[in-house]
């Protein structure tokens, strides 16, 4: 199965919009705070491929613990799994495959972007550089 990550530019643009909104907010006191506000703001979807989410849900269903330090990613998978369970319980999804239900769960609104501060900073800095280079900043 092919793992396509064509949603990354969309995620980056959405994160940047949230960052700019946070900068304009009266409550924001610094650039760092604006980044944190942006990364903890709701996202239009879970920015993970359906296949990766599906693999994570299968691991949870099998009771397997993933060894490693991907705490943020694991939290996202757990939150998707919670959505998955709610969808699975609905009559419309009775008898549907795990992959099918996961595809619906991934496209629901996410409570945050599930990015570390350093990753969000890198994304925002890259977009700022591009905008400066293009003269649109």
XYZ file of N, CA and C in Angstrom:
411
model
N 0.845 -1.177 0.000
C 0.000 0.000 0.000
C 0.891 1.242 0.000
N 0.544 2.202 -0.781
C 1.344 3.413 -0.930
C 0.951 4.436 0.138
N 1.945 5.011 0.783
C 1.690 5.979 1.847
C 1.919 7.391 1.296
N 0.852 8.095 0.972
C 0.937 9.418 0.372
C 0.762 10.474 1.462
N 1.645 11.456 1.459
C 1.560 12.527 2.458
C 1.336 13.875 1.767
N 0.384 13.914 0.862
C 0.096 15.139 0.136
C -0.651 16.171 0.975
N -0.987 15.813 2.215
C -1.689 16.737 3.093
C -0.731 17.643 3.876
N 0.563 17.396 3.807
C 1.542 18.170 4.580
C 1.499 19.664 4.232
N 1.511 20.058 2.945
C 1.403 21.504 2.649
C 0.120 22.127 3.198
N -0.972 21.370 3.154
C -2.239 21.862 3.700
C -2.116 22.076 5.208
N -1.506 21.116 5.900
C -1.297 21.230 7.348
C -0.448 22.454 7.668
N 0.631 22.631 6.907
C 1.537 23.754 7.156
C 0.825 25.091 6.961
N 0.020 25.202 5.898
C -0.723 26.452 5.657
C -1.736 26.710 6.772
N -2.416 25.656 7.205
C -3.401 25.821 8.277
C -2.721 26.217 9.585
N -1.599 25.584 9.896
C -0.840 25.943 11.100
C -0.402 27.397 11.027
N 0.078 27.827 9.872
C 0.542 29.205 9.710
C -0.624 30.196 9.891
N -1.789 29.862 9.362
C -2.967 30.730 9.555
C -3.291 30.865 11.040
N -3.234 29.750 11.753
C -3.506 29.778 13.202
C -2.443 30.600 13.935
N -1.217 30.487 13.494
C -0.111 31.256 14.085
C -0.350 32.760 13.879
N -0.710 33.154 12.664
C -0.962 34.574 12.386
C -2.146 35.085 13.203
N -3.170 34.262 13.359
C -4.316 34.643 14.192
C -3.872 34.833 15.640
N -3.032 33.938 16.129
C -2.541 34.023 17.505
C -1.689 35.269 17.698
N -0.887 35.612 16.695
C -0.058 36.824 16.791
C -0.923 38.080 16.903
N -2.052 38.089 16.215
C -2.944 39.254 16.247
C -3.763 39.341 17.532
N -3.810 38.252 18.277
C -4.596 38.210 19.501
C -3.967 39.098 20.581
N -4.807 39.771 21.335
C -4.337 40.637 22.414
C -3.714 39.840 23.566
N -4.117 38.573 23.707
C -3.599 37.738 24.787
C -2.178 37.244 24.536
N -1.739 37.275 23.294
C -0.419 36.755 22.943
C 0.654 37.773 23.299
N 1.656 37.302 24.048
C 2.715 38.209 24.481
C 4.041 37.975 23.763
N 4.166 36.860 23.029
C 5.439 36.594 22.358
C 5.245 35.690 21.146
N 6.277 35.650 20.332
C 6.313 34.785 19.149
C 6.200 33.318 19.585
N 6.919 32.943 20.636
C 6.899 31.564 21.133
C 5.499 31.176 21.616
N 4.844 32.096 22.286
C 3.493 31.852 22.774
C 2.523 31.692 21.599
N 2.703 32.478 20.546
C 1.853 32.373 19.355
C 2.018 30.999 18.706
N 3.244 30.487 18.674
C 3.490 29.156 18.119
C 2.758 28.102 18.942
N 2.872 28.191 20.263
C 2.195 27.220 21.124
C 0.677 27.312 20.997
N 0.162 28.535 20.898
C -1.284 28.702 20.721
C -1.721 28.077 19.397
N -0.929 28.265 18.354
C -1.269 27.715 17.037
C -1.252 26.197 17.046
N -0.217 25.607 17.626
C -0.112 24.141 17.575
C -1.133 23.459 18.474
N -1.662 24.168 19.459
C -2.690 23.596 20.331
C -4.098 24.010 19.921
N -4.237 24.714 18.804
C -5.571 25.095 18.331
C -6.148 23.953 17.487
N -7.465 23.907 17.345
C -8.081 22.833 16.564
C -7.628 22.853 15.099
N -7.518 21.666 14.526
C -7.157 21.510 13.116
C -8.363 20.941 12.373
N -8.427 21.173 11.088
C -9.586 20.735 10.311
C -9.674 19.223 10.166
N -8.554 18.520 10.407
C -8.522 17.059 10.341
C -7.311 16.557 11.105
N -7.187 15.271 11.243
C -5.982 14.684 11.812
C -4.976 14.576 10.671
N -3.857 15.227 10.815
C -2.863 15.225 9.743
C -1.942 14.017 9.872
N -2.478 12.888 9.439
C -1.779 11.611 9.395
C -2.421 10.847 8.245
N -1.647 9.992 7.587
C -2.238 9.214 6.496
C -3.210 8.195 7.083
N -4.184 7.837 6.291
C -5.167 6.851 6.732
C -4.465 5.535 7.063
N -3.495 5.150 6.244
C -2.790 3.890 6.452
C -2.014 3.889 7.770
N -1.334 5.001 8.086
C -0.599 5.071 9.357
C -1.565 4.997 10.539
N -2.677 5.705 10.442
C -3.678 5.659 11.515
C -4.245 4.238 11.642
N -4.511 3.607 10.511
C -5.027 2.235 10.495
C -4.066 1.279 11.181
N -2.785 1.382 10.875
C -1.779 0.526 11.506
C -1.745 0.771 13.014
N -1.836 2.046 13.428
C -1.845 2.366 14.855
C -3.065 1.799 15.558
N -4.215 1.885 14.915
C -5.451 1.356 15.506
C -5.374 -0.164 15.618
N -4.834 -0.819 14.603
C -4.676 -2.280 14.682
C -3.780 -2.673 15.850
N -2.709 -1.912 16.068
C -1.810 -2.194 17.197
C -2.566 -2.067 18.520
N -3.367 -1.019 18.642
C -4.142 -0.814 19.874
C -5.132 -1.971 20.055
N -5.834 -2.327 18.985
C -6.826 -3.403 19.074
C -6.185 -4.736 19.445
N -4.953 -4.955 18.999
C -4.246 -6.198 19.320
C -3.572 -6.140 20.689
N -3.603 -4.963 21.308
C -2.999 -4.818 22.627
C -1.489 -4.690 22.611
N -0.942 -4.320 21.462
C 0.511 -4.172 21.349
C 0.945 -2.789 21.798
N 1.995 -2.738 22.561
C 2.559 -1.462 22.999
C 3.719 -1.129 22.071
N 3.714 0.094 21.559
C 4.793 0.515 20.681
C 5.936 1.062 21.516
N 7.098 0.536 21.299
C 8.282 1.014 22.013
C 8.870 2.184 21.240
N 9.156 3.255 21.936
C 9.736 4.410 21.270
C 9.284 5.695 21.916
N 9.870 6.772 21.476
C 9.608 8.065 22.088
C 8.739 8.988 21.268
N 7.785 8.446 20.533
C 6.917 9.283 19.713
C 5.632 9.593 20.476
N 5.780 10.335 21.550
C 4.675 10.601 22.467
C 3.540 11.361 21.779
N 3.892 12.371 21.004
C 2.868 13.180 20.339
C 2.110 12.343 19.316
N 2.844 11.551 18.525
C 2.208 10.684 17.522
C 1.310 9.650 18.203
N 1.776 9.079 19.295
C 0.978 8.083 20.020
C -0.302 8.699 20.570
N -0.227 9.938 21.033
C -1.415 10.639 21.534
C -2.414 10.845 20.390
N -1.907 11.208 19.198
C -2.789 11.391 18.053
C -3.488 10.067 17.699
N -2.730 8.988 17.646
C -3.307 7.678 17.330
C -4.374 7.309 18.362
N -4.081 7.568 19.632
C -5.055 7.275 20.683
C -6.339 8.091 20.480
N -6.191 9.377 20.156
C -7.370 10.232 19.939
C -8.162 9.773 18.712
N -7.475 9.333 17.672
C -8.157 8.799 16.488
C -8.891 7.505 16.862
N -8.249 6.686 17.685
C -8.875 5.437 18.121
C -10.169 5.711 18.890
N -10.170 6.754 19.708
C -11.393 7.113 20.434
C -12.504 7.482 19.449
N -12.163 8.231 18.410
C -13.147 8.575 17.366
C -13.589 7.312 16.625
N -12.628 6.442 16.342
C -12.899 5.186 15.650
C -13.941 4.369 16.424
N -13.752 4.244 17.742
C -14.680 3.455 18.558
C -16.095 4.032 18.509
N -16.203 5.355 18.530
C -17.525 5.988 18.454
C -18.184 5.722 17.108
N -17.397 5.803 16.044
C -17.946 5.538 14.709
C -18.329 4.064 14.565
N -17.473 3.183 15.059
C -17.700 1.740 14.950
C -19.013 1.333 15.630
N -19.373 2.037 16.686
C -20.586 1.713 17.438
C -21.861 2.155 16.712
N -21.727 3.021 15.718
C -22.908 3.509 14.997
C -23.439 2.444 14.043
N -24.733 2.454 13.867
C -25.407 1.482 13.004
C -24.880 1.547 11.570
N -24.589 2.748 11.080
C -24.140 2.924 9.693
C -22.817 2.220 9.407
N -22.008 2.014 10.440
C -20.693 1.411 10.249
C -20.642 -0.066 10.647
N -21.778 -0.632 10.989
C -21.821 -2.044 11.386
C -21.356 -2.911 10.213
N -20.385 -3.783 10.480
C -19.880 -4.691 9.459
C -18.816 -4.098 8.551
N -18.442 -2.840 8.781
C -17.424 -2.187 7.946
C -16.026 -2.530 8.457
N -15.075 -2.454 7.566
C -13.694 -2.781 7.927
C -13.074 -1.697 8.802
N -12.036 -2.073 9.508
C -11.301 -1.125 10.350
C -10.735 0.004 9.490
N -10.207 -0.327 8.331
C -9.623 0.682 7.441
C -10.688 1.691 7.004
N -11.856 1.202 6.640
C -12.936 2.071 6.189
C -13.347 3.052 7.291
N -13.544 2.536 8.487
C -13.956 3.390 9.609
C -12.844 4.377 9.964
N -11.602 3.922 9.918
C -10.461 4.795 10.207
C -10.417 5.962 9.230
N -10.759 5.708 7.976
C -10.724 6.793 6.981
C -11.701 7.909 7.350
N -12.793 7.577 7.989
C -13.741 8.601 8.440
C -13.223 9.304 9.693
N -12.617 8.555 10.583
C -12.096 9.128 11.832
C -10.996 10.147 11.554
N -10.122 9.858 10.609
C -8.986 10.740 10.298
C -9.462 12.096 9.773
N -10.573 12.104 9.056
C -11.046 13.350 8.467
C -11.971 14.160 9.368
N -12.103 13.748 10.611
C -12.843 14.566 11.568
C -11.935 15.671 12.100
N -12.549 16.719 12.639
C -11.761 17.817 13.200
C -10.909 17.308 14.358
N -9.648 17.723 14.356
C -8.711 17.315 15.407
C -8.631 18.406 16.476
N -8.422 18.029 17.732
C -8.359 19.017 18.802
C -7.085 19.872 18.771
N -6.051 19.407 18.076
C -4.792 20.147 17.965
C -4.027 19.634 16.753
N -2.847 20.194 16.507
C -2.049 19.800 15.351
C -1.105 18.632 15.633
N -0.884 18.287 16.869
C 0.001 17.188 17.252
C 1.414 17.390 16.700
N 1.951 18.564 16.946
C 3.318 18.894 16.548
C 4.090 19.353 17.775
N 5.374 19.047 17.804
C 6.216 19.573 18.875
C 6.439 21.064 18.620
N 6.875 21.761 19.648
C 7.155 23.188 19.498
C 8.237 23.404 18.440
N 9.272 22.584 18.473
C 10.373 22.769 17.517
C 9.930 22.501 16.083
N 9.064 21.516 15.869
C 8.576 21.228 14.513
C 7.680 22.362 14.025
N 6.811 22.864 14.887
C 5.942 23.984 14.513
C 6.776 25.220 14.208
N 7.800 25.481 15.008
C 8.700 26.608 14.766
C 9.376 26.469 13.403
N 9.839 25.276 13.066
C 10.501 25.048 11.779
C 9.546 25.318 10.613
N 8.312 24.871 10.734
C 7.312 25.080 9.680
C 7.023 26.564 9.507
N 6.800 27.252 10.613
C 6.470 28.681 10.565
C 7.652 29.489 10.043
N 8.851 29.156 10.481
C 10.048 29.856 10.011
C 10.241 29.657 8.510
N 9.999 28.455 8.026
C 10.135 28.162 6.591
C 9.142 28.994 5.782
N 7.915 29.067 6.226
C 6.899 29.843 5.508
C 7.241 31.325 5.563
N 7.713 31.814 6.714
C 8.121 33.213 6.812
C 9.246 33.527 5.832
N 10.245 32.629 5.728
C 11.345 32.825 4.771
C 10.827 32.854 3.334
N 9.931 31.933 3.010
C 9.371 31.885 1.657
C 8.607 33.161 1.338
N 7.834 33.644 2.293
C 7.062 34.873 2.069
C 7.986 36.078 1.907
N 9.049 36.131 2.705
C 10.019 37.222 2.554
C 10.688 37.175 1.193
N 11.055 35.979 0.768
C 11.719 35.788 -0.522
C 10.811 36.206 -1.673
N 9.517 35.884 -1.551
C 8.546 36.228 -2.592
C 8.118 37.702 -2.498
N 8.495 38.375 -1.423
C 8.108 39.768 -1.243
C 6.667 39.951 -0.814
N 6.091 38.913 -0.218
C 4.684 38.978 0.190
C 4.548 39.080 1.689
N 5.559 39.522 2.372
C 5.502 39.585 3.826
C 5.464 40.979 4.326
